[in-house]
Amino acid sequence: MISRLLVANRGEIACRIFRTCRELGIQTVAVHSDADENALHARVADATVRLPGAAPADTYLRGDLIVKAALTAGADAVHPGYGFLSENADFARAVLDAGLVWIGPPPEAIETMASKPRAKHLMGLKPLKAVTEADLPVLVKAAAGGGGRGMRVVRHLADLDPALTAARAEATSAFGDGEVFVEPYIEGGRHVEVQILADTHGTVWTLGTRDCSLQRRHQKVIEEAPAPGLNPELTHSLYEMAVRAARAVDYVGAGTVEFLIADDDRAHFLEMNTRLQVEHPVTEAIHAIDLVALQLSVAEGHALDPDGPPRARGHAIEARLYAEDPAQDWTPQTGTLHRLTAPPGTRLDTGYTDGDEIGVHYDPMLAKLIAHAPTRAEAIRRLAGALDHTTIHGPTTNRDLLVRSLRHQEFTSAAMDTGFYDRHLDALTAPAPDPYAPLAAALADAHGRSRFGGWRNLPAHPQSKRYATGGEEIEVTYHHTREGLTAEGVRVVRAAPGLVLLEVDGVQQKFEVARYGDQIYVNTTPLTALPRFPDPTTQQLPGSLLAPMPGTVVRVAEGLTEGSEVKAGDPLLWLEAMKMEHRITAPATGTLTTLNAVPGQQVELGMLLAVVQPG
């Protein structure tokens, strides 16, 4: 029996596995990079081992260091989680060769299925060898790994070579393997997958379907189980293909077989993920099981029930909460997460707690919220409501996008597909700050100050404050009077530093206010307090391109120098941050007058990268 488990991962998934280990009485070992020394997964483990460095290639992708850490810490088993080395056959062999228990499928199964071209060949499919105009659009895809990294949609032949170059670079950085391939891209399809679990005694479970169609950058955002609207024949066919894939490689453990369902209800095999999926909680919720506990049981040699898994009940939906700005090309955000709390009754899986720093080295996912209910409509309502009442004080997140997505008619009617955000992103990210939030912030700040705010000729002279929110600057005014604080058009019922009550048209509204320096949060509306007079030294020249995040310059456009003529939208350079590559483009057609970036350079948020003089 397993007594001490090392998790070869970090963040949310490491914390998730540790939770099950604690329930089973298994001791835990964490590995951490220098950037993760104080991360939650390192704090909650029974023991930790340092992996020197910060970059994944130096730490969480170093299988030799992780195996050494397991032996040094006295672990007898290794769980890879998802991402990093979870689908690396050589790492699995190294774990087994060291005499440790591997929580996953045999290395041979990983080797066959982790390479997307080999997996497709096994299932009777072939990737494109030469792309012609008639094949477009196509998808460039990393042969190893997943999570949307190393993927590019190509709609014009001229874009194919740049897409291949970018995908190889991103795949090498994320997985240590730059192999990519090209396959037809099916537009308007649904992304549906089947969860499987197999033991060493010949039993293969299929644990229902999941729909993961809502994606950004080919990475899932909202997942649900079971996949809605599938007819029984199609569902049965998906189960058969999933079992066939598992048996073809003598699969053991948890895995997922993914499909794209076209408009004509034909299922196209995408890949088999030989690991636990990020979205596994929705399957756990409807089947009332613990997939991590079952993984450990299978690894210990126990048999699954040959009659199949527990019957599914109800519907479950999961939303991934990211530190990113969907309105700004999904740009990752960094900084201090001051507070993160979800309402009772909602499952919250996270690798962060209040006060943790969100850095640039790893994926920007903060947490997953999961709701389970008897019906799909009830699950949607519960999850949207829970997100609405989740407290998030820190960097910009996709929370508002998630709430609007869940309440969108296309999603509630189960008519969504993988092009959902291509069609609706602008509407879903339109700013909608609470119009009374700035006033509430000002009143909370004014509470307890002098009634007259210092000597004035007119005691009722209005006070004003300026805030930035939703891309706009807003100025609000209020008065100090003998009766207390007042404002035009509302009745101030109460004003305290953390709570303001306003009566608007006879209805009282509650505003909870939290402040961290210049950052203010009023309910779910973030504000930035602005100085009364702008600092002229902070002004930038027109056409200035500032780093949208801390990161590393990985490439500069070929032949680009100061004096080069550029067109609006031309890629100028590429930044890598949070395991993704981000393209910096020319804001206008004109001349590049300044270029402050070279490959390999580390840049900070707001650093001037380039200036394009329009005209």
Coordinates of C-alpha atoms in Angstrom, one line a residue:
M1 CA 0.0 0.0 0.0
I2 CA 1.1 3.5 -0.8
S3 CA 2.2 5.3 2.4
R4 CA 4.0 8.5 1.1
L5 CA 3.2 10.2 -2.2
L6 CA 5.2 12.8 -4.1
V7 CA 3.2 15.0 -6.5
A8 CA 5.3 16.0 -9.4
N9 CA 3.4 19.2 -10.0
R10 CA 2.3 22.5 -8.4
G11 CA -0.7 24.7 -7.7
E12 CA -4.3 23.6 -7.8
I13 CA -3.8 20.0 -8.9
A14 CA -1.1 19.4 -6.3
C15 CA -3.4 20.7 -3.6
R16 CA -6.3 18.7 -5.0
I17 CA -4.3 15.4 -4.8
F18 CA -3.0 16.2 -1.3
R19 CA -6.6 16.6 -0.1
T20 CA -7.4 13.1 -1.1
C21 CA -4.1 11.8 0.4
R22 CA -5.0 13.4 3.8
E23 CA -8.4 11.7 3.7
L24 CA -6.7 8.3 3.0
G25 CA -4.0 8.8 5.6
I26 CA -1.2 9.0 3.0
Q27 CA 1.7 11.3 3.7
T28 CA 2.5 13.9 1.1
V29 CA 5.7 15.4 -0.5
A30 CA 5.7 18.5 -2.6
V31 CA 8.4 19.8 -5.0
H32 CA 8.7 23.5 -5.6
S33 CA 10.6 25.9 -7.7
D34 CA 12.2 29.0 -6.2
A35 CA 9.2 31.0 -7.4
D36 CA 6.9 28.6 -5.6
E37 CA 8.8 28.5 -2.3
N38 CA 5.8 30.0 -0.4
A39 CA 3.1 28.6 -2.7
L40 CA 0.1 26.9 -1.1
H41 CA 0.9 23.4 -2.4
A42 CA 4.3 23.7 -0.7
R43 CA 2.8 24.9 2.5
V44 CA 0.2 22.2 2.9
A45 CA 2.4 19.2 2.1
D46 CA 4.0 17.1 4.9
A47 CA 7.4 17.6 3.3
T48 CA 8.9 19.6 0.5
V49 CA 11.9 19.4 -1.8
R50 CA 13.3 22.4 -3.6
L51 CA 13.9 22.4 -7.4
P52 CA 16.4 25.2 -8.0
G53 CA 15.3 27.8 -10.5
A54 CA 12.0 29.2 -11.7
A55 CA 11.5 28.3 -15.3
P56 CA 9.6 25.0 -15.9
A57 CA 12.5 23.6 -18.0
D58 CA 14.7 23.9 -15.0
T59 CA 12.3 22.7 -12.4
Y60 CA 8.9 20.9 -13.0
L61 CA 10.1 19.5 -16.3
R62 CA 13.3 18.0 -14.8
G63 CA 12.3 14.3 -14.3
D64 CA 15.7 13.4 -12.9
L65 CA 15.4 15.9 -10.1
I66 CA 11.9 14.9 -9.3
V67 CA 12.8 11.2 -9.0
K68 CA 15.8 12.1 -6.9
A69 CA 13.5 14.2 -4.7
A70 CA 11.1 11.3 -4.2
L71 CA 13.8 9.0 -3.1
T72 CA 15.4 11.6 -0.9
A73 CA 12.0 12.3 0.8
G74 CA 11.2 8.6 1.3
A75 CA 8.2 8.6 -1.0
D76 CA 7.1 5.3 -2.4
A77 CA 4.8 6.7 -5.2
V78 CA 4.7 9.6 -7.6
H79 CA 1.5 11.3 -9.0
P80 CA 2.2 13.5 -12.0
G81 CA -1.0 15.6 -11.9
Y82 CA -1.7 17.2 -15.3
G83 CA 0.6 19.2 -17.5
F84 CA 4.4 19.2 -17.1
L85 CA 5.6 15.6 -17.1
S86 CA 2.2 13.9 -16.8
E87 CA 2.3 12.5 -20.3
N88 CA 6.0 11.9 -20.5
A89 CA 6.8 8.2 -21.0
D90 CA 10.5 8.6 -20.2
F91 CA 9.6 10.1 -16.8
A92 CA 7.1 7.3 -16.1
R93 CA 9.9 4.8 -16.8
A94 CA 12.3 6.6 -14.6
V95 CA 9.8 6.5 -11.7
L96 CA 9.3 2.8 -12.2
D97 CA 13.0 2.1 -12.7
A98 CA 13.6 3.8 -9.3
G99 CA 11.4 1.3 -7.6
L100 CA 8.5 3.8 -7.1
V101 CA 4.8 3.3 -7.8
W102 CA 3.7 5.3 -10.9
I103 CA 0.2 6.7 -10.6
G104 CA -0.7 6.5 -14.3
P105 CA -0.8 4.3 -17.3
P106 CA 2.1 2.1 -18.5
P107 CA 4.9 4.1 -20.3
E108 CA 4.1 2.3 -23.5
A109 CA 0.5 3.5 -23.5
I110 CA 1.7 7.1 -22.7
E111 CA 4.2 6.9 -25.6
T112 CA 1.6 5.8 -28.1
M113 CA -1.2 8.2 -27.1
A114 CA 0.9 11.2 -26.0
S115 CA 2.0 11.6 -29.6
K116 CA -1.1 12.9 -31.4
P117 CA 0.0 11.6 -34.8
R118 CA 0.6 8.1 -33.4
A119 CA -2.8 8.1 -31.6
K120 CA -4.6 9.2 -34.7
H121 CA -2.9 6.5 -36.7
L122 CA -4.0 3.9 -34.1
M123 CA -7.6 5.1 -34.5
G124 CA -7.4 4.9 -38.3
L125 CA -6.7 8.6 -39.0
K126 CA -3.8 10.3 -40.7
P127 CA -2.6 13.9 -40.2
L128 CA -2.1 16.1 -43.3
K129 CA 1.3 15.8 -45.0
A130 CA 1.1 18.7 -47.4
V131 CA -1.4 21.6 -46.9
T132 CA -3.1 23.0 -50.0
E133 CA -5.7 25.8 -50.3
A134 CA -8.4 23.2 -50.5
D135 CA -7.4 21.9 -47.0
L136 CA -8.0 25.2 -45.2
P137 CA -8.7 26.0 -42.5
V138 CA -6.2 23.7 -40.7
L139 CA -5.0 23.4 -37.1
V140 CA -1.3 23.3 -36.2
K141 CA -1.0 21.2 -33.0
A142 CA 1.7 20.2 -30.6
A143 CA 2.4 16.4 -30.7
A144 CA 2.9 16.3 -27.0
G145 CA 1.1 18.0 -24.2
G146 CA -2.2 19.9 -24.3
G147 CA -4.0 22.8 -22.6
G148 CA -4.1 24.8 -25.9
R149 CA -0.4 25.4 -25.9
G150 CA 1.3 24.9 -29.2
M151 CA -1.9 25.2 -31.2
R152 CA -2.7 27.7 -34.1
V153 CA -5.6 27.9 -36.5
V154 CA -4.4 28.7 -40.0
R155 CA -6.9 30.1 -42.6
H156 CA -4.4 31.4 -45.2
L157 CA -1.4 29.5 -46.6
A158 CA 0.8 32.5 -46.1
D159 CA 0.2 32.1 -42.3
L160 CA 1.2 28.4 -42.2
D161 CA 5.0 28.8 -41.8
P162 CA 4.8 31.5 -39.1
A163 CA 2.2 29.4 -37.3
L164 CA 4.4 26.3 -37.4
T165 CA 7.4 28.4 -36.0
A166 CA 5.3 29.8 -33.2
A167 CA 3.7 26.5 -32.3
R168 CA 7.1 24.7 -32.2
A169 CA 8.5 27.5 -29.9
E170 CA 5.6 27.4 -27.6
A171 CA 5.5 23.5 -27.4
T172 CA 9.2 23.4 -26.7
S173 CA 8.9 25.8 -23.9
A174 CA 5.8 24.2 -22.4
F175 CA 6.6 20.5 -22.9
G176 CA 10.2 20.2 -23.9
D177 CA 9.1 18.7 -27.2
G178 CA 8.8 20.9 -30.3
E179 CA 7.1 18.3 -32.6
V180 CA 4.0 19.6 -34.3
F181 CA 1.6 18.3 -36.9
V182 CA -1.3 19.6 -39.0
E183 CA -4.9 18.4 -39.2
P184 CA -8.2 19.7 -40.7
Y185 CA -9.9 22.2 -38.5
I186 CA -13.6 21.6 -38.1
E187 CA -15.4 24.9 -37.4
G188 CA -18.5 25.1 -35.3
G189 CA -18.0 21.7 -33.7
R190 CA -18.6 20.7 -30.1
H191 CA -15.8 19.4 -28.0
V192 CA -17.0 16.3 -26.2
E193 CA -14.9 13.8 -24.2
V194 CA -15.3 10.5 -22.4
Q195 CA -13.7 9.8 -19.0
I196 CA -12.3 6.3 -18.6
L197 CA -10.8 4.4 -15.8
A198 CA -9.1 1.0 -16.2
D199 CA -7.6 -1.4 -13.8
T200 CA -4.9 -4.2 -14.1
H201 CA -7.6 -6.9 -14.2
G202 CA -9.1 -6.1 -17.5
T203 CA -12.0 -3.8 -16.4
V204 CA -12.5 -0.5 -18.3
W205 CA -15.1 2.0 -16.9
T206 CA -16.6 4.8 -19.0
L207 CA -17.7 7.5 -16.6
G208 CA -20.0 9.5 -18.9
T209 CA -19.4 12.4 -21.2
R210 CA -18.3 16.0 -20.7
D211 CA -18.8 19.0 -22.9
C212 CA -15.9 21.4 -23.1
S213 CA -16.9 23.5 -26.1
L214 CA -16.4 26.9 -24.4
Q215 CA -12.7 27.6 -25.0
R216 CA -10.3 30.4 -25.5
R217 CA -7.0 29.9 -27.3
H218 CA -8.1 26.2 -27.6
Q219 CA -8.0 25.9 -23.8
K220 CA -11.2 25.0 -22.0
V221 CA -13.0 27.6 -19.9
I222 CA -16.4 26.0 -18.9
E223 CA -17.0 22.3 -18.7
E224 CA -20.0 20.2 -17.8
A225 CA -21.1 16.6 -17.3
P226 CA -22.9 15.0 -18.9
A227 CA -22.6 16.6 -22.3
P228 CA -26.1 18.0 -23.1
G229 CA -28.1 17.1 -26.2
L230 CA -26.3 13.9 -27.3
N231 CA -28.5 11.2 -28.7
P232 CA -28.2 7.7 -27.2
E233 CA -26.7 6.3 -30.4
L234 CA -23.9 8.9 -30.5
T235 CA -23.2 8.5 -26.8
H236 CA -22.9 4.7 -27.2
S237 CA -20.6 5.2 -30.1
L238 CA -18.3 7.5 -28.1
Y239 CA -18.2 5.0 -25.3
E240 CA -17.2 2.2 -27.7
M241 CA -14.4 4.3 -29.3
A242 CA -13.1 5.3 -25.9
V243 CA -13.0 1.7 -24.7
R244 CA -11.4 0.6 -28.0
A245 CA -8.7 3.2 -27.6
A246 CA -8.0 2.1 -24.0
R247 CA -7.8 -1.6 -24.8
A248 CA -5.6 -0.9 -27.9
V249 CA -2.8 0.2 -25.6
D250 CA -3.6 -1.9 -22.5
Y251 CA -4.5 1.2 -20.6
V252 CA -4.4 1.4 -16.8
G253 CA -5.6 4.3 -14.6
A254 CA -7.6 7.5 -15.4
G255 CA -7.7 8.9 -18.9
T256 CA -9.8 10.9 -21.3
V257 CA -10.7 10.3 -24.9
E258 CA -11.6 13.5 -26.7
F259 CA -13.8 14.1 -29.8
L260 CA -15.0 16.9 -31.9
I261 CA -18.7 16.5 -32.8
A262 CA -19.6 18.1 -36.2
D263 CA -23.0 19.6 -37.1
D264 CA -24.0 16.3 -38.6
D265 CA -23.4 14.4 -35.3
R266 CA -20.4 12.7 -36.7
A267 CA -17.7 12.1 -34.0
H268 CA -14.0 12.9 -35.0
F269 CA -11.3 11.5 -32.7
L270 CA -9.0 14.3 -31.4
E271 CA -6.7 12.6 -28.9
M272 CA -6.4 10.6 -25.7
N273 CA -5.1 12.3 -22.7
T274 CA -3.2 9.8 -20.6
R275 CA -3.7 11.6 -17.3
L276 CA -6.2 13.2 -15.0
Q277 CA -8.0 16.2 -16.6
V278 CA -8.5 19.7 -15.2
E279 CA -12.2 19.2 -15.5
H280 CA -12.4 15.9 -13.6
P281 CA -14.5 17.4 -10.7
V282 CA -17.7 17.5 -12.8
T283 CA -17.4 13.7 -13.4
E284 CA -16.7 13.2 -9.7
A285 CA -19.8 15.2 -8.8
I286 CA -22.3 13.4 -10.9
H287 CA -21.0 9.9 -10.0
A288 CA -20.3 10.7 -6.4
I289 CA -16.7 9.3 -6.6
D290 CA -13.1 10.5 -6.0
L291 CA -11.1 9.9 -9.1
V292 CA -7.8 10.6 -7.4
A293 CA -8.6 8.0 -4.7
L294 CA -9.5 5.5 -7.5
Q295 CA -6.2 6.3 -9.3
L296 CA -4.4 5.4 -6.1
S297 CA -6.5 2.2 -5.6
V298 CA -5.8 1.0 -9.1
A299 CA -2.1 1.7 -8.7
E300 CA -2.1 -0.5 -5.6
G301 CA -3.5 -3.3 -7.7
H302 CA -7.2 -3.2 -6.5
A303 CA -9.9 -4.2 -9.0
L304 CA -12.7 -1.9 -10.2
D305 CA -16.3 -3.2 -9.9
P306 CA -16.7 -5.2 -13.1
D307 CA -20.4 -4.2 -13.1
G308 CA -19.4 -0.6 -13.8
P309 CA -19.2 2.7 -11.9
P310 CA -21.9 4.2 -9.8
R311 CA -24.8 5.6 -11.8
A312 CA -24.6 9.2 -12.7
R313 CA -27.0 11.6 -11.0
G314 CA -27.8 15.2 -11.9
H315 CA -25.7 17.7 -13.8
A316 CA -22.4 19.4 -12.9
I317 CA -20.7 22.5 -14.4
E318 CA -17.2 23.8 -13.8
A319 CA -15.8 27.2 -14.5
R320 CA -12.1 28.0 -14.6
L321 CA -11.2 31.3 -13.0
Y322 CA -8.1 32.9 -14.6
A323 CA -6.0 35.9 -13.8
E324 CA -6.4 37.4 -17.3
D325 CA -8.2 40.2 -19.1
P326 CA -10.4 38.7 -21.8
A327 CA -11.1 42.1 -23.3
Q328 CA -7.4 42.6 -23.9
D329 CA -6.6 39.5 -25.9
W330 CA -6.8 37.3 -22.8
T331 CA -3.6 38.9 -21.4
P332 CA -2.5 37.2 -18.2
Q333 CA -2.4 39.4 -15.1
T334 CA 0.0 39.3 -12.2
G335 CA 0.1 40.7 -8.7
T336 CA -1.1 40.1 -5.2
L337 CA -4.3 38.1 -4.7
H338 CA -5.6 39.9 -1.6
R339 CA -8.7 37.8 -1.2
L340 CA -10.5 34.8 -2.7
T341 CA -13.6 33.3 -1.2
A342 CA -16.5 31.4 -2.7
P343 CA -20.0 31.1 -1.3
P344 CA -20.8 28.0 0.8
G345 CA -22.2 25.0 -1.1
T346 CA -19.9 25.5 -4.1
R347 CA -16.7 23.4 -4.6
L348 CA -13.7 25.6 -4.9
D349 CA -10.4 23.9 -6.1
T350 CA -7.5 26.3 -5.9
G351 CA -3.8 26.6 -5.4
Y352 CA -3.9 30.1 -3.9
T353 CA -4.9 31.7 -0.6
D354 CA -5.3 35.3 0.5
G355 CA -2.1 37.3 0.1
D356 CA -0.4 34.9 -2.4
E357 CA 1.5 36.4 -5.4
I358 CA 0.4 35.5 -8.9
G359 CA 3.7 35.3 -10.9
V360 CA 4.7 35.1 -14.5
H361 CA 6.2 31.6 -14.7
Y362 CA 3.1 29.4 -14.7
D363 CA -0.4 29.0 -15.9
P364 CA -2.7 31.9 -14.8
M365 CA -5.5 29.7 -13.5
L366 CA -6.5 30.8 -10.0
A367 CA -9.2 28.3 -9.2
K368 CA -12.1 26.2 -10.4
L369 CA -15.7 26.6 -9.2
I370 CA -18.0 23.6 -9.5
A371 CA -21.7 23.4 -9.0
H372 CA -23.9 20.2 -8.9
A373 CA -27.7 20.1 -9.1
P374 CA -30.5 17.8 -10.2
T375 CA -30.8 19.5 -13.6
R376 CA -28.6 21.4 -16.0
A377 CA -30.7 24.6 -15.6
E378 CA -30.3 24.5 -11.9
A379 CA -26.6 23.8 -12.1
I380 CA -26.1 26.8 -14.4
R381 CA -28.1 29.1 -12.1
R382 CA -26.1 27.9 -9.0
L383 CA -22.7 28.3 -10.6
A384 CA -23.5 31.7 -12.1
G385 CA -24.9 32.9 -8.8
A386 CA -21.8 31.5 -6.9
L387 CA -19.4 33.3 -9.3
D388 CA -21.5 36.5 -8.8
H389 CA -20.9 36.3 -5.1
T390 CA -17.3 35.1 -5.2
T391 CA -15.0 37.7 -3.6
I392 CA -11.9 38.3 -5.8
H393 CA -9.6 41.1 -4.7
G394 CA -6.5 41.2 -6.8
P395 CA -5.5 41.2 -10.5
T396 CA -8.1 41.4 -13.3
T397 CA -9.9 38.0 -13.8
N398 CA -12.4 36.4 -16.3
R399 CA -15.1 36.2 -13.6
D400 CA -17.5 38.6 -15.3
L401 CA -17.0 36.8 -18.6
L402 CA -17.8 33.4 -16.9
V403 CA -21.0 34.7 -15.4
R404 CA -22.2 36.2 -18.7
S405 CA -21.2 33.1 -20.6
L406 CA -23.3 30.9 -18.3
R407 CA -26.3 33.1 -18.7
H408 CA -26.0 33.5 -22.4
Q409 CA -29.0 32.1 -24.3
E410 CA -26.7 30.0 -26.6
F411 CA -25.2 28.3 -23.6
T412 CA -28.4 27.9 -21.6
S413 CA -30.1 26.3 -24.6
A414 CA -27.0 24.0 -25.1
A415 CA -26.5 25.4 -28.6
M416 CA -22.8 26.4 -28.0
D417 CA -19.8 25.2 -30.0
T418 CA -16.0 25.9 -30.0
G419 CA -16.6 29.2 -31.9
F420 CA -18.7 30.7 -29.0
Y421 CA -16.1 33.3 -28.0
D422 CA -15.2 34.1 -31.6
R423 CA -18.8 35.2 -32.0
H424 CA -19.7 36.8 -28.7
L425 CA -16.5 38.0 -27.0
D426 CA -17.0 41.7 -27.6
A427 CA -20.5 41.6 -26.1
L428 CA -19.4 39.4 -23.2
T429 CA -16.6 41.7 -22.3
A430 CA -18.3 45.1 -22.7
P431 CA -17.6 47.1 -19.5
A432 CA -20.6 47.2 -17.1
P433 CA -19.4 48.7 -13.8
D434 CA -21.9 49.5 -11.1
P435 CA -22.8 53.2 -11.6
Y436 CA -22.9 53.7 -7.9
A437 CA -19.6 51.9 -7.1
P438 CA -17.4 55.1 -7.4
L439 CA -19.7 57.0 -5.1
A440 CA -19.7 54.2 -2.6
A441 CA -15.9 54.1 -2.7
A442 CA -15.7 57.9 -2.1
L443 CA -18.2 57.8 0.8
A444 CA -16.3 54.9 2.4
D445 CA -13.1 56.8 2.1
A446 CA -14.6 60.0 3.5
H447 CA -16.2 58.4 6.5
G448 CA -14.7 59.7 9.8
R449 CA -12.9 62.7 8.2
S450 CA -13.6 66.2 9.3
R451 CA -17.2 67.3 8.7
F452 CA -15.9 70.3 6.8
G453 CA -12.9 68.6 5.2
G454 CA -10.7 71.5 6.5
W455 CA -11.6 75.2 6.7
R456 CA -13.7 76.4 3.8
N457 CA -15.8 79.5 3.1
L458 CA -18.8 77.3 2.3
P459 CA -19.3 74.4 4.7
A460 CA -21.4 72.5 2.0
H461 CA -18.8 72.9 -0.8
P462 CA -18.8 69.6 -2.7
Q463 CA -15.9 67.2 -2.3
S464 CA -14.8 65.2 -5.4
K465 CA -12.8 62.1 -6.2
R466 CA -11.7 60.5 -9.4
Y467 CA -11.6 56.8 -10.2
A468 CA -10.8 54.6 -13.2
T469 CA -13.0 51.6 -14.0
G470 CA -14.1 49.8 -17.1
G471 CA -11.6 51.8 -19.2
E472 CA -13.1 55.1 -18.2
E473 CA -12.3 57.9 -15.7
I474 CA -15.2 58.9 -13.4
E475 CA -15.5 61.8 -11.1
V476 CA -18.0 61.7 -8.2
T477 CA -19.0 64.5 -5.8
Y478 CA -20.5 64.4 -2.3
H479 CA -21.0 66.8 0.6
H480 CA -20.1 66.9 4.3
T481 CA -23.1 68.4 6.1
R482 CA -24.3 68.7 9.7
E483 CA -26.4 65.6 9.0
G484 CA -23.4 63.7 7.7
L485 CA -22.4 62.7 4.1
T486 CA -24.8 63.4 1.3
A487 CA -24.8 63.0 -2.4
E488 CA -27.0 64.0 -5.3
G489 CA -29.8 61.6 -6.3
V490 CA -29.4 59.2 -3.5
R491 CA -29.9 59.0 0.2
V492 CA -26.8 57.9 2.2
V493 CA -28.2 55.5 4.8
R494 CA -24.9 54.5 6.1
A495 CA -21.2 55.2 5.3
A496 CA -18.4 53.2 6.9
P497 CA -15.0 52.2 5.7
G498 CA -16.1 48.7 4.7
L499 CA -19.8 49.1 4.1
V500 CA -22.0 51.8 2.4
L501 CA -25.8 51.7 2.2
L502 CA -27.4 53.9 -0.4
E503 CA -31.1 54.3 -1.1
V504 CA -31.9 54.7 -4.8
D505 CA -35.5 55.3 -5.8
G506 CA -36.7 53.9 -2.5
V507 CA -34.6 50.7 -2.7
Q508 CA -31.6 50.2 -0.4
Q509 CA -28.5 48.8 -2.0
K510 CA -25.5 47.4 -0.1
F511 CA -21.9 48.1 -1.2
E512 CA -19.1 46.2 0.5
V513 CA -15.8 48.2 0.1
A514 CA -12.2 46.9 0.4
R515 CA -9.2 49.0 -0.3
Y516 CA -5.5 48.0 -0.9
G517 CA -3.5 51.1 -1.7
D518 CA -5.0 52.7 -4.8
Q519 CA -7.0 49.5 -5.7
I520 CA -10.6 49.5 -4.4
Y521 CA -13.2 46.8 -4.8
V522 CA -16.9 47.7 -4.4
N523 CA -18.8 44.5 -4.5
T524 CA -17.6 43.0 -7.8
T525 CA -16.5 46.3 -9.4
P526 CA -12.8 47.1 -9.3
L527 CA -11.7 50.7 -9.2
T528 CA -8.4 52.5 -9.2
A529 CA -8.2 55.8 -7.2
L530 CA -6.7 58.5 -9.3
P531 CA -4.7 61.5 -8.1
R532 CA -6.4 64.9 -8.2
F533 CA -3.9 66.1 -10.7
P534 CA -2.3 63.7 -13.2
D535 CA 1.5 63.2 -13.0
P536 CA 2.9 64.6 -16.2
T537 CA 6.0 62.4 -16.0
T538 CA 3.8 59.3 -16.5
Q539 CA 2.6 60.4 -19.9
Q540 CA 3.7 58.3 -22.9
L541 CA 4.3 59.3 -26.5
P542 CA 1.5 58.4 -28.9
G543 CA 2.1 55.0 -30.5
S544 CA 4.0 53.7 -27.4
L545 CA 3.8 49.9 -26.8
L546 CA 4.1 49.0 -23.2
A547 CA 4.7 45.5 -21.8
P548 CA 1.2 44.2 -20.9
M549 CA 2.8 41.8 -18.4
P550 CA 6.2 40.8 -17.0
G551 CA 7.8 38.2 -19.2
T552 CA 10.6 37.3 -21.6
V553 CA 11.1 38.5 -25.1
V554 CA 11.3 35.3 -27.1
R555 CA 11.3 36.8 -30.7
V556 CA 11.5 40.0 -32.6
A557 CA 10.1 40.2 -36.1
E558 CA 12.7 39.3 -38.7
G559 CA 14.5 42.4 -40.1
L560 CA 12.7 44.8 -37.7
T561 CA 14.9 47.8 -36.7
E562 CA 14.4 51.4 -35.7
G563 CA 13.3 53.2 -38.9
S564 CA 11.4 50.2 -40.3
E565 CA 8.0 50.9 -41.9
V566 CA 5.2 48.8 -40.3
K567 CA 1.5 48.4 -40.9
A568 CA -1.3 48.3 -38.3
G569 CA -1.6 44.8 -36.9
D570 CA 1.9 43.7 -38.0
P571 CA 3.5 41.5 -35.3
L572 CA 6.6 43.2 -33.9
L573 CA 7.7 41.0 -31.1
W574 CA 6.6 38.1 -28.9
L575 CA 6.5 37.8 -25.1
E576 CA 6.3 34.6 -23.2
A577 CA 4.6 34.7 -19.8
M578 CA 2.5 32.2 -17.9
K579 CA 3.3 29.4 -20.3
M580 CA 1.8 31.2 -23.3
E581 CA 3.3 33.3 -26.1
H582 CA 1.8 36.7 -26.6
R583 CA 2.1 38.8 -29.8
I584 CA 2.8 42.5 -29.6
T585 CA 1.5 44.2 -32.8
A586 CA 1.8 47.6 -34.3
P587 CA -1.0 49.9 -33.1
A588 CA -1.0 51.9 -36.4
T589 CA 0.6 52.1 -39.8
G590 CA 3.8 54.2 -39.6
T591 CA 7.5 54.2 -38.7
L592 CA 9.1 52.3 -35.8
T593 CA 11.0 55.0 -34.1
T594 CA 12.1 53.1 -30.9
L595 CA 12.8 49.4 -30.3
N596 CA 13.8 48.5 -26.7
A597 CA 13.5 44.7 -26.9
V598 CA 15.9 41.9 -27.8
P599 CA 15.4 38.1 -27.6
G600 CA 16.0 36.7 -24.1
Q601 CA 15.3 40.1 -22.4
Q602 CA 13.3 40.1 -19.2
V603 CA 10.7 42.9 -19.1
E604 CA 8.5 44.3 -16.4
L605 CA 4.9 45.3 -16.6
G606 CA 4.5 48.7 -18.3
M607 CA 8.1 48.8 -19.7
L608 CA 8.4 50.7 -23.0
L609 CA 9.0 48.1 -25.7
A610 CA 8.6 50.1 -28.9
V611 CA 7.2 53.3 -30.4
V612 CA 5.4 53.5 -33.7
Q613 CA 5.0 57.0 -35.1
P614 CA 1.8 57.0 -37.2
G615 CA 1.6 58.4 -40.7

